[in-house]
Tab-separated table of C-alpha atoms and ligand atoms in Angstrom:
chain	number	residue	atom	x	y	z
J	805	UNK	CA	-3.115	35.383	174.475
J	806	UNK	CA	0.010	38.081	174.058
J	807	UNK	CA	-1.591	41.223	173.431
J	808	UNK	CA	0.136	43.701	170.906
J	809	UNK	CA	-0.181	47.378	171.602
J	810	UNK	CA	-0.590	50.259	168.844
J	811	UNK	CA	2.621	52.180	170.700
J	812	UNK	CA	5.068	49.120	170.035
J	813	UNK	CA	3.890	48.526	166.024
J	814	UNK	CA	4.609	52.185	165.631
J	815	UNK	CA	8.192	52.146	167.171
J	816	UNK	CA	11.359	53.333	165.259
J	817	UNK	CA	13.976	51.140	167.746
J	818	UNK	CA	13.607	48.184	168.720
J	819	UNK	CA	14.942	45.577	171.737
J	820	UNK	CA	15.628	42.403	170.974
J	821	UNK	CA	12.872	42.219	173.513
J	822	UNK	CA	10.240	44.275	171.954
J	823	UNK	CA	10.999	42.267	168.592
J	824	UNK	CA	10.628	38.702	170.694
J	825	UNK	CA	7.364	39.779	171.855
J	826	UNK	CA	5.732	40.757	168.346
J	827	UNK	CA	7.021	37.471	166.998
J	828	UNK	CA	5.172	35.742	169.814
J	829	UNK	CA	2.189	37.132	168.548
J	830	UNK	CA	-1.071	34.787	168.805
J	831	UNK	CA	-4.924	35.187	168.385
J	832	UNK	CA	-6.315	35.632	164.978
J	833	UNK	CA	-7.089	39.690	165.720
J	834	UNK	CA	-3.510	40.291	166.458
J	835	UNK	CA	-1.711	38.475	164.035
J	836	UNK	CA	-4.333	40.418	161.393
J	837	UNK	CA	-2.948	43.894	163.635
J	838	UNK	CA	0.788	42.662	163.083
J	839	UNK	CA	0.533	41.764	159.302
J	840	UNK	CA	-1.724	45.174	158.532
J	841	UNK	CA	0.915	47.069	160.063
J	842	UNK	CA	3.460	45.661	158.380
J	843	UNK	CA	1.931	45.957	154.820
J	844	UNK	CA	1.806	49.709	155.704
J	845	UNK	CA	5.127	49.421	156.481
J	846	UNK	CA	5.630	48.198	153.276
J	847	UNK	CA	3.309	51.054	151.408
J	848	UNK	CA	5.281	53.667	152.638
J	849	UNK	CA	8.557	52.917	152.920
J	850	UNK	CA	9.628	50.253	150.265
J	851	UNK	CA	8.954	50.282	146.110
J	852	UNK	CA	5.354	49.988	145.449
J	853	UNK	CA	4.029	46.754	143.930
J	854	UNK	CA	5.628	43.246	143.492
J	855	UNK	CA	8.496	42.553	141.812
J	856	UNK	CA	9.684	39.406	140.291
J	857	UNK	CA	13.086	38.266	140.073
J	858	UNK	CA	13.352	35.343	137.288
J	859	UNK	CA	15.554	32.723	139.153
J	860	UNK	CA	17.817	30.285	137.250
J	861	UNK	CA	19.087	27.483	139.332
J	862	UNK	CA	22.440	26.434	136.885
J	863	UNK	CA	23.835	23.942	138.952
J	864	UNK	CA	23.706	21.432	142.018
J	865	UNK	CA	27.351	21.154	141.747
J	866	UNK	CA	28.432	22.037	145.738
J	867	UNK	CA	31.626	22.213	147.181
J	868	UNK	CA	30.273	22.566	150.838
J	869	UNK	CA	28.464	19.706	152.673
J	870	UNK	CA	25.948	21.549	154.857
J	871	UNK	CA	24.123	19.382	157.390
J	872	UNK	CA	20.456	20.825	156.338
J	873	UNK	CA	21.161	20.860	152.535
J	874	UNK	CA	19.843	18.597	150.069
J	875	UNK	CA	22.921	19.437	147.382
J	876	UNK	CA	25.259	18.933	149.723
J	877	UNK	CA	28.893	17.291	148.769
J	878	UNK	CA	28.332	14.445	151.048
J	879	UNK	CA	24.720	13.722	149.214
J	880	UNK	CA	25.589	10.872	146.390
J	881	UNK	CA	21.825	10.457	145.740
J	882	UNK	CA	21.804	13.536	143.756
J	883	UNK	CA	22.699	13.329	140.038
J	884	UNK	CA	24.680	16.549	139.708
J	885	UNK	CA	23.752	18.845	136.960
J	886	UNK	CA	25.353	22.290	135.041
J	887	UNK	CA	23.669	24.128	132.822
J	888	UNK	CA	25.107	24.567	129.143
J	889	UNK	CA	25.841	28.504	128.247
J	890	UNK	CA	23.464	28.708	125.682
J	891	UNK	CA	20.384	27.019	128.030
J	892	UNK	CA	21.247	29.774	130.511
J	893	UNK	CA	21.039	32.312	128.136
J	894	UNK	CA	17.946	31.088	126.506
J	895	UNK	CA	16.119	31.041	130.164
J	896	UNK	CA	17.771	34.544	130.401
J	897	UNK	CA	16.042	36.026	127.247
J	898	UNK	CA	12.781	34.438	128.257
J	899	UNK	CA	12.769	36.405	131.432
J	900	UNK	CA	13.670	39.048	129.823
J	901	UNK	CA	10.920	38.597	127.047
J	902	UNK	CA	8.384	38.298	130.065
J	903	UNK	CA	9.533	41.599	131.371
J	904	UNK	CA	10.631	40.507	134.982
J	905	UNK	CA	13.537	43.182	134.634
J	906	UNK	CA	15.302	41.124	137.135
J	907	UNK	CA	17.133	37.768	137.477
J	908	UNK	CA	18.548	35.818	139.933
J	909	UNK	CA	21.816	33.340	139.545
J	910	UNK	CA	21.515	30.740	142.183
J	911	UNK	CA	23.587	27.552	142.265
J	912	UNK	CA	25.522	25.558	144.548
J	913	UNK	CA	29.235	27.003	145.480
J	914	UNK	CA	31.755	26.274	143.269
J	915	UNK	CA	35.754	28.569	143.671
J	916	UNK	CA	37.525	26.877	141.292
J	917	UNK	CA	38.770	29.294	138.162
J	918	UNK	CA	36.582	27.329	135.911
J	919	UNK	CA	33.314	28.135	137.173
J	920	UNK	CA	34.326	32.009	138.463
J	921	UNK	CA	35.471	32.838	134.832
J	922	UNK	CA	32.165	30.920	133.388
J	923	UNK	CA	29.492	32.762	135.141
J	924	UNK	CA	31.782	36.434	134.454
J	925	UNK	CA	31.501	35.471	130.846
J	926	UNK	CA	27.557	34.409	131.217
J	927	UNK	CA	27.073	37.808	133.441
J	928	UNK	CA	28.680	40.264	130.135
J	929	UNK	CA	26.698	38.215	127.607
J	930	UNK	CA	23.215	38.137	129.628
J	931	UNK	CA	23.636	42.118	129.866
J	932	UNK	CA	24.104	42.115	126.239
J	933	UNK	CA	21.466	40.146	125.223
J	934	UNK	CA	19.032	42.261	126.957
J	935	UNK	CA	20.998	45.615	126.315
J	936	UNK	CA	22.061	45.976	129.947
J	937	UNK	CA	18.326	46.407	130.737
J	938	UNK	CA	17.893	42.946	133.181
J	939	UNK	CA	19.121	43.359	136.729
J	940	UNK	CA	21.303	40.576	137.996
J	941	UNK	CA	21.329	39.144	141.615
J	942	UNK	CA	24.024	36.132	142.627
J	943	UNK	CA	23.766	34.064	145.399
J	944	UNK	CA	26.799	31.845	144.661
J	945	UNK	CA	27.958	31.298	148.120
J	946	UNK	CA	31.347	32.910	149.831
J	947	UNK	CA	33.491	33.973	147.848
J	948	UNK	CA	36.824	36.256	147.506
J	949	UNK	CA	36.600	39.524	147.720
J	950	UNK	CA	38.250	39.898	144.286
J	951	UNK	CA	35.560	37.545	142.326
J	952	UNK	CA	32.731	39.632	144.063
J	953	UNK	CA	34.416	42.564	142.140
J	954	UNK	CA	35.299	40.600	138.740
J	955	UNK	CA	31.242	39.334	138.739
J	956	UNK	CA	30.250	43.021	139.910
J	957	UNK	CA	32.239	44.393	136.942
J	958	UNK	CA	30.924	41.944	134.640
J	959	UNK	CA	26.994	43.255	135.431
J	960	UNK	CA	25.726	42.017	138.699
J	961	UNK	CA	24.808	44.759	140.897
J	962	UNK	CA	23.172	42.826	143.639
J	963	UNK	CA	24.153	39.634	146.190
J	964	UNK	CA	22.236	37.174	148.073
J	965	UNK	CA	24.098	35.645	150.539
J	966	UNK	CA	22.239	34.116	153.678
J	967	UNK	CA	23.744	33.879	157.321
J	968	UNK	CA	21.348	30.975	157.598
J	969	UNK	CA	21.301	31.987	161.557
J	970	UNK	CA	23.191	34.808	163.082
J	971	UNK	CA	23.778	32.952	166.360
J	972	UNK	CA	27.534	31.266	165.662
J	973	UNK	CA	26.952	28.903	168.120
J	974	UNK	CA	23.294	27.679	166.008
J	975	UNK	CA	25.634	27.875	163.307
J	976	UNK	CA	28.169	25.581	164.401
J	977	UNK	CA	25.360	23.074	164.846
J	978	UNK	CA	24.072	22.861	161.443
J	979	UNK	CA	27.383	23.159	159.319
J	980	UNK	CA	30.744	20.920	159.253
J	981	UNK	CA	33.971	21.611	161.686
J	982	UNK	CA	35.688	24.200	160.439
J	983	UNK	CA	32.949	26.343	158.717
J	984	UNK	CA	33.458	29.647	159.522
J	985	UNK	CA	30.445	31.819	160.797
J	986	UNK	CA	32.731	34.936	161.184
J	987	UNK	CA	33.941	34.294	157.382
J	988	UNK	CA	30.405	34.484	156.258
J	989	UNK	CA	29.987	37.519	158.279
J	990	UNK	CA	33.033	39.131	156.184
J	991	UNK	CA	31.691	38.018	153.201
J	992	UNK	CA	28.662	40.406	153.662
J	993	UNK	CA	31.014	42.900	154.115
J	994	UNK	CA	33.302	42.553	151.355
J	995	UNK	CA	30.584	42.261	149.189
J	996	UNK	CA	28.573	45.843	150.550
J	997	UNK	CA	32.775	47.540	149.761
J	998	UNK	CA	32.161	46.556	146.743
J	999	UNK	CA	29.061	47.909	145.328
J	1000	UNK	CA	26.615	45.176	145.401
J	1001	UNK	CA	22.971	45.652	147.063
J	1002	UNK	CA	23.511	42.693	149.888
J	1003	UNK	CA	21.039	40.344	150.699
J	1004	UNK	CA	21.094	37.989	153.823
J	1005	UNK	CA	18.241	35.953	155.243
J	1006	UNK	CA	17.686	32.875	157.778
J	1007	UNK	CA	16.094	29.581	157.847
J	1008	UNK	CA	13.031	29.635	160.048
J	1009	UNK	CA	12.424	26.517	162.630
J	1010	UNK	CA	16.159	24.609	162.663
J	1011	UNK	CA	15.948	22.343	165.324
J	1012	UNK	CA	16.724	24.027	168.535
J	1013	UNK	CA	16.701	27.073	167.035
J	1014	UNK	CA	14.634	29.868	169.816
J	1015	UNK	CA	12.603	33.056	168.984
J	1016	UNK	CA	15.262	35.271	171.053
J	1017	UNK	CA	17.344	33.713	168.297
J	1018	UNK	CA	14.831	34.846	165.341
J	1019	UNK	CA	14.686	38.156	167.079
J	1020	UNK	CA	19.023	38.779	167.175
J	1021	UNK	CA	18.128	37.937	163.453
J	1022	UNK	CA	16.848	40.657	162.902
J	1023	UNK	CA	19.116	42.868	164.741
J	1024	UNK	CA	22.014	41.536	162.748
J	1025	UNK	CA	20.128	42.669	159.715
J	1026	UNK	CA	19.913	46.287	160.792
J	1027	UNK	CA	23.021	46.467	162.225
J	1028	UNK	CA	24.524	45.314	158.761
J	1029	UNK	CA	22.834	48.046	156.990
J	1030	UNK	CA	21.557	45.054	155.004
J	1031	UNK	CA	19.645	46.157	151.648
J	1032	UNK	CA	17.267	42.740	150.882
J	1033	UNK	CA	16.484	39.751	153.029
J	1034	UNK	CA	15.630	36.580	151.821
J	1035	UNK	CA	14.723	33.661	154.497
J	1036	UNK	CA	12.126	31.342	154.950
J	1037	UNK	CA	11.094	28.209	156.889
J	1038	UNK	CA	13.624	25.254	157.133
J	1039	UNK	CA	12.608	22.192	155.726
J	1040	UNK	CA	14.085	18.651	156.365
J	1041	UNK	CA	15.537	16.880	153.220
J	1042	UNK	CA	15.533	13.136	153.872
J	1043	UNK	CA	19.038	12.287	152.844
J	1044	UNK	CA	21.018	14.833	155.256
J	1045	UNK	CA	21.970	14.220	159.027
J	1046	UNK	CA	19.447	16.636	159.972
J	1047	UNK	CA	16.489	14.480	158.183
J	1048	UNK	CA	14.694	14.752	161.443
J	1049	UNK	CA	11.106	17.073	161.774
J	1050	UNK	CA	12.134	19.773	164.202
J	1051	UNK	CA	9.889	17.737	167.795
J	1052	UNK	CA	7.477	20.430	168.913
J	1053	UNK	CA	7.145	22.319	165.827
J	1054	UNK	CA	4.258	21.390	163.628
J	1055	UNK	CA	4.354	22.536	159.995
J	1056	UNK	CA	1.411	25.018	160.396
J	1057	UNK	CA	3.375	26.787	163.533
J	1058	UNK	CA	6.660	26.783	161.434
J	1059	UNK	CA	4.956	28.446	158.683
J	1060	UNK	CA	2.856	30.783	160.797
J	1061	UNK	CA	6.577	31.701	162.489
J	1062	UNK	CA	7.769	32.181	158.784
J	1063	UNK	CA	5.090	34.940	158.178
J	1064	UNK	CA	5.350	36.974	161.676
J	1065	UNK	CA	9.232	36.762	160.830
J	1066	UNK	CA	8.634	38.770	157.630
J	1067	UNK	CA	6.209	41.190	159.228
J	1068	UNK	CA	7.922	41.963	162.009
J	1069	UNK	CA	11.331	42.110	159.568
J	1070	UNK	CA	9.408	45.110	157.706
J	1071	UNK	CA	8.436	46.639	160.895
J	1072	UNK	CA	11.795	47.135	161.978
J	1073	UNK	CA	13.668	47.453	159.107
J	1074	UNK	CA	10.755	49.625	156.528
J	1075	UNK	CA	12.948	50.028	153.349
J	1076	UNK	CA	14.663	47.076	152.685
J	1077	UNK	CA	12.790	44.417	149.837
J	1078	UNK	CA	12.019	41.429	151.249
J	1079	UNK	CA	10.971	37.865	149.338
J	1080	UNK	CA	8.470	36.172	149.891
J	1081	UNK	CA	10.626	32.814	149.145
J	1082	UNK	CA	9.508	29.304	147.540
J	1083	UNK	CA	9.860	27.563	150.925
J	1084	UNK	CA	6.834	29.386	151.813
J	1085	UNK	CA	5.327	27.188	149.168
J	1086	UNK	CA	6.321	24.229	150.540
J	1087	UNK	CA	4.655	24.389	153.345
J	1088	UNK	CA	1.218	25.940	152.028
J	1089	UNK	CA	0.387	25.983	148.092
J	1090	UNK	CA	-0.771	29.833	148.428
J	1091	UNK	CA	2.538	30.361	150.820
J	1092	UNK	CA	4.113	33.367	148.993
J	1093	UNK	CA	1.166	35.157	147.885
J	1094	UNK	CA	0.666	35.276	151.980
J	1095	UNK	CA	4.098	36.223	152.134
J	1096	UNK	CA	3.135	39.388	150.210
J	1097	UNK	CA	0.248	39.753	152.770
J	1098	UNK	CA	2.735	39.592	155.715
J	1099	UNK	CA	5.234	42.437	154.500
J	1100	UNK	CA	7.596	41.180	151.509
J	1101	UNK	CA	7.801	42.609	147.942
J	1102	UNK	CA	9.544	40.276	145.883
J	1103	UNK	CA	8.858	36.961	144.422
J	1104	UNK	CA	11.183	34.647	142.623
J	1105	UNK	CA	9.605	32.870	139.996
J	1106	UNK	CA	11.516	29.686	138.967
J	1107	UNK	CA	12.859	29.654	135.181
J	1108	UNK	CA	15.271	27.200	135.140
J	1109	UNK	CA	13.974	24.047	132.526
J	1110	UNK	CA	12.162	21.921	134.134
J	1111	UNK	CA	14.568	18.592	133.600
J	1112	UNK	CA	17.024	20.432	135.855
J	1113	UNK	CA	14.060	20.980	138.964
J	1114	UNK	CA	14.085	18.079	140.461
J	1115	UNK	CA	18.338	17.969	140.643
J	1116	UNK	CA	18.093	21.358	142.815
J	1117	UNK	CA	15.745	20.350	145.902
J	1118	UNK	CA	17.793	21.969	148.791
J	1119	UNK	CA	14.639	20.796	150.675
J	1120	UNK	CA	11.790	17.867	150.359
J	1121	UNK	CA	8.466	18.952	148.665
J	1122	UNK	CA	10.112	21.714	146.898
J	1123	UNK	CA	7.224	23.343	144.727
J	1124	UNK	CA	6.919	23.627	140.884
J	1125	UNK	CA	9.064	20.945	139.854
J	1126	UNK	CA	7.413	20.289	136.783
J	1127	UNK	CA	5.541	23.746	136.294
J	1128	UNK	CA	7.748	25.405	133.283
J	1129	UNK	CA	8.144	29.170	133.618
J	1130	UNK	CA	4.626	29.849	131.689
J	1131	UNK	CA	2.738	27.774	133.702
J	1132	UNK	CA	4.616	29.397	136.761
J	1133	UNK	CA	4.009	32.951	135.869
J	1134	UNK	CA	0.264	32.028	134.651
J	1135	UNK	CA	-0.093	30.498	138.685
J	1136	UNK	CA	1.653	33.488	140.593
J	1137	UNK	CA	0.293	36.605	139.030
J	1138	UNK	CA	-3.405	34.853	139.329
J	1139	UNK	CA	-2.632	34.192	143.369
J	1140	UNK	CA	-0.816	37.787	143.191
J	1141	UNK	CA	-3.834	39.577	141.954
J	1142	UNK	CA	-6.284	37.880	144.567
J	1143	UNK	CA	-4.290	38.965	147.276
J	1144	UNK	CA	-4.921	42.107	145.962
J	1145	UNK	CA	-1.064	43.368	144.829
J	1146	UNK	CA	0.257	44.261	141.845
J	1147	UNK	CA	2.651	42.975	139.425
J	1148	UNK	CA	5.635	45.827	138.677
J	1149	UNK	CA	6.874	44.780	134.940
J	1150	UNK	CA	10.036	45.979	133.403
J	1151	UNK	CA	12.042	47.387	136.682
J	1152	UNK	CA	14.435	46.351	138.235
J	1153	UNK	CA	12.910	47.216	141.775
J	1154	UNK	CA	15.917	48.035	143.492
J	1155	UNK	CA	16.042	48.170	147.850
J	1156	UNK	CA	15.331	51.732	148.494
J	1157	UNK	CA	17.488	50.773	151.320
J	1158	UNK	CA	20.156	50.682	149.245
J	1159	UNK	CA	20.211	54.161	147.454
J	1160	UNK	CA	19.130	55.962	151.032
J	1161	UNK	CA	22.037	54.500	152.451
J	1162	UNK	CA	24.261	55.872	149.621
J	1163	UNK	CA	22.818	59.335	150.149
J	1164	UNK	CA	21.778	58.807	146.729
J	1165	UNK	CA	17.774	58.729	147.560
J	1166	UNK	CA	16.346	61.618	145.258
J	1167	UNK	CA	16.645	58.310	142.623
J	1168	UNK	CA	13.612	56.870	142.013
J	1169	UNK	CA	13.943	53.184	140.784
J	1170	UNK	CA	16.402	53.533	138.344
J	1171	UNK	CA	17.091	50.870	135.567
J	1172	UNK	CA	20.663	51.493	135.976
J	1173	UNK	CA	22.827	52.061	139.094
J	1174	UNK	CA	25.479	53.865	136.966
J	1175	UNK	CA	27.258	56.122	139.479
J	1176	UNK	CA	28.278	52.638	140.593
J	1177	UNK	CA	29.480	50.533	137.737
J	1178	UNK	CA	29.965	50.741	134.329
J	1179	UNK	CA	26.638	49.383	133.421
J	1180	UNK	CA	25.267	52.288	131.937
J	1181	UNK	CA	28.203	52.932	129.836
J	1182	UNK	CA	27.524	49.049	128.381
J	1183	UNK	CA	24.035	49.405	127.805
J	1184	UNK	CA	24.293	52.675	125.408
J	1185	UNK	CA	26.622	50.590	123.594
J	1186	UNK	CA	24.005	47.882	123.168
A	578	SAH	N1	25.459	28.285	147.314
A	578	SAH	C1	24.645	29.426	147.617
A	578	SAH	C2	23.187	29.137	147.471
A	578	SAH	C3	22.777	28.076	148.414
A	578	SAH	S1	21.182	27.485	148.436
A	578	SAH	C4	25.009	29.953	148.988
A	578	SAH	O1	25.731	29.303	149.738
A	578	SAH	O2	24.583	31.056	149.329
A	578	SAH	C5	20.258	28.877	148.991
A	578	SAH	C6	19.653	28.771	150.372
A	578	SAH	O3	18.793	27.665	150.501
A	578	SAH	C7	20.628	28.576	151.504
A	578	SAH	O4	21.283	29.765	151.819
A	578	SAH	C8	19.723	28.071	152.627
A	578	SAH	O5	19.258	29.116	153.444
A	578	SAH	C9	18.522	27.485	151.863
A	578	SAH	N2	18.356	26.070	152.213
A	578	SAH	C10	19.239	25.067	152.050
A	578	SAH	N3	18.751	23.934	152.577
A	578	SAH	C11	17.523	24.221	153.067
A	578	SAH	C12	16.526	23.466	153.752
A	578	SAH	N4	16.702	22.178	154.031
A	578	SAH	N5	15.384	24.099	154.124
A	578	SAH	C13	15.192	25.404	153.833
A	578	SAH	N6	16.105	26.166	153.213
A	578	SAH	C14	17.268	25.578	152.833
């Protein structure tokens, strides 16, 4: 059994050794010691309580054809799907209504003029219809560095965009010829110039895919002063070339690999928000409410209509698919409560990360970045 001393949880630096060894963390008592830690971690450093991001899934439309993805170009199984303005804005309002204070765009990636000017226009009239008070997060894929501005200007302050595995090589592997890993890499950059709070995550368990790996993960995330980290485990979708189960990885190892990649996450990086992501679900029905347990603070609960689910599964067994957003919200804050957290309504929970970063760290959760758009300014005009 690797042990796990009280000297290395408490570290400020870490190796990429140091980080491989508390991922390799086993026995019950230290996993409990890694996870503890971490949630202290959490208590101190990062916005107290969980918040929830509403997340609307508008389309499965995808211009890229990524080996592990289930909406990928190449898949003609998938019926494709866009949502209509108006059912966007109507999910919108009801997150609003339910005071999540934040929501998340998420669809496949789409550059063409048609679909850039459509979600600028949904972005100005979502921050008017809840008088500039919801936050907005994207994660529509790379993009230019002038549409990152045009959607920044338009409302969204922050921008999930996952390396999916910060080892080009792993990267190669899993996406078509061509696919650029040090694009991506830009991407994260162009998109911190501009403003945005970045996200970034990995998938946890591709096939080949090593704990050294897991462990440069996380060095690329500090070293890219990243603000919020989204990743979770990777799960096989049956019509994609890599429809294979990872060999030697059982689902219960994966998942357990998932968690200690969170923890550990906190431990190094302490400030940052980190979500406890629906993949975790897939894998075990109580997945992201042990998530919370492990060292993450966010939760994204699903509030795109339910005849649209089952056209976004990036992954088999994707959770909720026929849960609409009450039933959702009824299910998470019940599992939230008994793992003992707490529910954060109305904010928009912004990465501390972010603001300490900016020098800007006297402000304490603000509804309103406006020293860096002109969202305030919209939102008194409301
Ligand atoms: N078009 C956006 C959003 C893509 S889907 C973008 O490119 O950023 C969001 C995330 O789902 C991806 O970044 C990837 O990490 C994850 N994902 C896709 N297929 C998956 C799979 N089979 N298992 C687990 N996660 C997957």
């Amino acid at each position: 059994m690797t042990s796990i001393s009280d000297s290395l949880l408490q570290k400020t630096d870490f190796t990429v050794e140091e980080i491989c060894s508390l991922l390799k963390t086993t026995g019950e008592d230290n996993t409990a010691s890694l996870f503890n830690r971490a949630c202290m971690v959490k208590n101190t450093n990062a916005r107290q309580g969980v918040h929830f991001r509403g997340i609307i899934e508008l389309s499965n439309i995808c211009e890229r054809d990524c080996l592990y993805c289930g909406i990928r170009r190449s898949n003609l199984d998938v019926t494709r799907f866009q949502m209509t303005k108006q059912q966007i804005l109507d999910a919108a309002l009801w997150t609003h209504k339910a005071g999540y204070g934040s929501l998340v765009i998420q669809a496949g990636e789409r550059r063409d003029a048609g679909f850039i000017d459509f979600i600028e226009e949904i972005l100005r009239e979502i921050k008017q219809l809840s008088c500039g008070s919801l936050g907005i997060t994207l994660s529509l894929g790379e993009q230019s560095k002038d549409v990152y501005a045009r959607w920044f200007e338009a409302g969204a302050h922050r921008y999930l965009l996952r390396i999916e595995t910060s080892d080009p090589l792993l990267y190669r592997q899993i996406h078509p010829l061509g696919y650029s890993f040090e694009e991506r890499v830009a991407c994260l950059g162009y998109l911190r110039e501009t403003g945005y709070q970045v996200g970034t995550g990995v998938m946890i368990g591709l096939p080949g895919q090593t704990v050294a790996q897991l462990a440069s993960d996380i060095l690329f995330f500090k070293k890219n002063d990243i603000d919020m980290i989204g990743m979770g485990p990777y799960i096989p979708h049956h019509s994609t070339p890599m429809s294979q189960k990872p060999a030697n990885c059982t689902e219960n190892s994966q998942f357990e690999l998932a968690l200690k990649m969170i923890a550990v996450t906190r431990i190094v990086l302490k400030d940052v928000n980190i979500a406890a992501t629906t993949a975790l679900q897939a894998l075990k029905s109580d997945g992201r409410e042990l998530g919370l347990k492990a060292g993450a603070n966010i939760i994204m609960p699903n509030v795109t209509g339910t005849e649209y689910r089952t056209g976004y599964q990036l992954y088999d067994n994707k959770p909720c698919m026929d849960e609409n957003s009450e039933v959702c919200r009824e299910n998470l804050v019940a599992g939230i409560k008994n793992a003992g957290e707490t529910v954060i309504y109305g904010k928009w929970g912004d990465s501390k990360h972010f603001f300490k970063r900016r020098g800007m760290e006297s402000l304490n959760d603000p509804i309103s970045i406006n020293e860096v758009s002109g969202q305030e300014r919209r939102r008194e005009q409301c």
